[in-house]
C-alpha positions as a printed NumPy array, in Angstrom:
array([[ -87.138, -121.247,   43.139],
       [ -84.263, -120.144,   45.63 ],
       [ -81.421, -120.342,   43.16 ],
       [ -83.804, -118.323,   40.655],
       [ -83.489, -115.567,   43.349],
       [ -80.124, -116.202,   43.972],
       [ -79.684, -115.205,   40.313],
       [ -81.823, -112.196,   40.13 ],
       [ -80.176, -110.946,   43.381],
       [ -76.893, -111.758,   41.687],
       [ -77.597, -109.604,   38.504],
       [ -78.758, -107.143,   39.737],
       [ -76.265, -106.232,   42.216],
       [ -75.165, -102.557,   40.49 ],
       [ -71.609, -101.695,   40.595],
       [ -70.997, -105.286,   41.972],
       [ -70.695, -106.517,   38.195],
       [ -68.417, -106.976,   34.941],
       [ -69.208, -108.325,   32.333],
       [ -66.843, -110.434,   29.858],
       [ -66.367, -112.416,   27.098],
       [ -65.343, -116.792,   26.714],
       [ -64.4  , -117.615,   23.592],
       [ -62.584, -120.539,   21.805],
       [ -59.119, -119.786,   20.081],
       [ -56.917, -121.634,   17.95 ],
       [ -53.551, -120.646,   17.675],
       [ -51.383, -121.77 ,   14.809],
       [ -47.692, -120.25 ,   15.372],
       [ -45.342, -120.202,   12.373],
       [ -42.101, -120.283,   13.546],
       [ -38.489, -121.495,   12.695],
       [ -38.904, -124.679,   14.512],
       [ -42.274, -125.632,   12.294],
       [ -46.05 , -125.198,   13.791],
       [ -46.974, -124.481,   17.194],
       [ -50.734, -124.824,   17.893],
       [ -52.393, -123.504,   20.818],
       [ -55.546, -123.618,   21.859],
       [ -58.608, -123.859,   24.491],
       [ -60.049, -120.752,   26.312],
       [ -59.832, -116.747,   26.055],
       [ -61.101, -114.676,   28.483],
       [ -61.591, -111.346,   27.769],
       [ -63.468, -108.047,   29.014],
       [ -64.719, -107.713,   25.416],
       [ -65.095, -110.115,   22.329],
       [ -62.106, -110.557,   20.502],
       [ -61.712, -108.999,   17.579],
       [ -58.617, -107.511,   16.393],
       [ -55.267, -108.889,   16.42 ],
       [ -53.836, -107.078,   20.012],
       [ -57.716, -108.304,   21.181],
       [ -56.722, -112.053,   20.519],
       [ -52.981, -111.453,   21.864],
       [ -53.35 , -109.98 ,   24.473],
       [ -54.621, -112.319,   27.295],
       [ -53.803, -116.2  ,   27.968],
       [ -54.857, -119.307,   25.817],
       [ -56.174, -121.673,   28.72 ],
       [ -55.364, -124.664,   27.135],
       [ -57.744, -127.998,   26.595],
       [ -57.44 , -130.473,   29.699],
       [ -59.381, -133.336,   30.458],
       [ -58.98 , -132.244,   34.345],
       [ -58.416, -128.888,   35.63 ],
       [ -58.62 , -129.99 ,   38.897],
       [ -56.901, -128.422,   41.878],
       [ -53.68 , -126.557,   40.526],
       [ -54.452, -128.082,   36.69 ],
       [ -55.035, -125.234,   34.885],
       [ -56.613, -124.887,   31.765],
       [ -60.392, -125.597,   29.915],
       [ -62.327, -128.638,   30.405],
       [ -65.75 , -129.073,   28.168],
       [ -68.205, -131.479,   28.683],
       [ -68.98 , -133.58 ,   26.12 ],
       [ -65.212, -133.253,   24.531],
       [ -66.948, -132.913,   20.543],
       [ -64.499, -131.053,   18.331],
       [ -66.251, -130.086,   15.303],
       [ -64.696, -127.778,   12.67 ],
       [ -63.774, -124.328,   12.877],
       [ -64.534, -121.507,   14.138],
       [ -66.643, -123.416,   16.397],
       [ -64.12 , -126.332,   17.686],
       [ -66.279, -126.976,   20.302],
       [ -70.306, -127.683,   20.273],
       [ -72.514, -128.418,   22.363],
       [ -70.96 , -126.474,   25.189],
       [ -72.943, -127.821,   28.384],
       [ -70.649, -127.874,   30.685],
       [ -67.837, -125.541,   30.4  ],
       [ -64.377, -125.988,   33.503],
       [ -61.986, -122.847,   33.516],
       [ -59.253, -122.819,   35.924],
       [ -57.17 , -120.274,   35.68 ],
       [ -55.307, -120.71 ,   38.791],
       [ -54.104, -117.723,   40.657],
       [ -55.013, -115.863,   37.642],
       [ -58.262, -113.961,   37.226],
       [ -61.555, -114.786,   37.112],
       [ -60.018, -118.059,   39.217],
       [ -61.903, -121.434,   39.106],
       [ -65.954, -122.174,   38.214],
       [ -67.955, -124.285,   36.531],
       [ -70.555, -123.128,   33.41 ],
       [ -73.398, -124.943,   33.333],
       [ -76.088, -125.627,   30.465],
       [ -78.682, -127.176,   32.16 ],
       [ -78.85 , -124.485,   35.291],
       [ -79.373, -121.969,   33.029],
       [ -75.529, -121.027,   32.202],
       [ -75.017, -120.803,   36.092],
       [ -71.296, -120.251,   36.91 ],
       [ -70.602, -122.043,   40.09 ],
       [ -67.584, -122.057,   42.083],
       [ -66.004, -125.277,   43.609],
       [ -69.034, -125.154,   47.189],
       [ -71.185, -124.264,   44.267],
       [ -71.71 , -120.523,   45.475],
       [ -73.58 , -118.948,   42.768],
       [ -70.729, -115.948,   40.657],
       [ -72.651, -115.411,   37.797],
       [ -74.738, -116.314,   34.9  ],
       [ -73.109, -116.776,   31.144],
       [ -75.374, -116.901,   27.765],
       [ -73.904, -118.997,   25.184],
       [ -73.413, -116.284,   22.562],
       [ -71.749, -117.788,   19.329],
       [ -71.909, -115.351,   16.945],
       [ -68.835, -113.588,   17.765],
       [ -66.634, -115.992,   14.851],
       [ -62.481, -114.864,   14.138],
       [ -60.298, -115.924,   11.119],
       [ -57.256, -114.239,   10.784],
       [ -53.384, -113.127,   11.075],
       [ -51.439, -112.2  ,   13.738],
       [ -48.183, -111.454,   14.55 ],
       [ -47.143, -113.387,   18.297],
       [ -43.446, -112.677,   19.87 ],
       [ -42.539, -111.743,   15.924],
       [ -44.002, -115.217,   14.507],
       [ -47.07 , -114.78 ,   12.069],
       [ -49.565, -117.189,   13.729],
       [ -53.372, -117.669,   11.812],
       [ -55.938, -116.994,   14.559],
       [ -59.445, -118.834,   14.272],
       [ -62.567, -118.937,   17.253],
       [ -65.228, -117.855,   17.849],
       [ -67.025, -116.403,   21.376],
       [ -68.966, -119.466,   23.287],
       [ -70.561, -117.552,   26.555],
       [ -71.268, -113.673,   27.796],
       [ -70.848, -113.303,   31.404],
       [ -72.47 , -111.256,   34.219],
       [ -69.944, -111.702,   37.191],
       [ -68.564, -110.035,   39.969],
       [ -65.404, -111.606,   38.393],
       [ -62.629, -109.872,   36.367],
       [ -60.815, -110.953,   33.634],
       [ -57.392, -111.67 ,   33.871],
       [ -54.745, -110.161,   31.533],
       [ -51.491, -112.262,   29.848],
       [ -49.489, -110.673,   32.247]])
């Protein structure tokens, strides 16, 4: 009951919340030296749909350990599936963006999508949303890249999505 009251209070606080999307992105970049693949979590202010959206933010790479100063995204279970989802189910998703926004947090499916920090403090809530998929070709650093993926969560929190720079 205490958790539900905190969640309602966090969501109902006007003006303090920022909405952002967490997506899974796979970028296959054709370079002179061969193909380079970058895949992982992608945190944006809106669901990515254009080349600008898909190349303007940092990809937080898959990792088995995102503790301390190790940045990236960890999913539990680690269950690779075919594109565009790449990861399913999403029981636990931990992301560490280091000093970049939004920081280090974990989303728990079994807690109703609660987003919590390392101390267990409720930061917001994330609803699983796999409805936004993408499969397109864009230029990354003047090289053609096939970009595939899908949305994972829509989050409401006081945190802000960080940009690539």
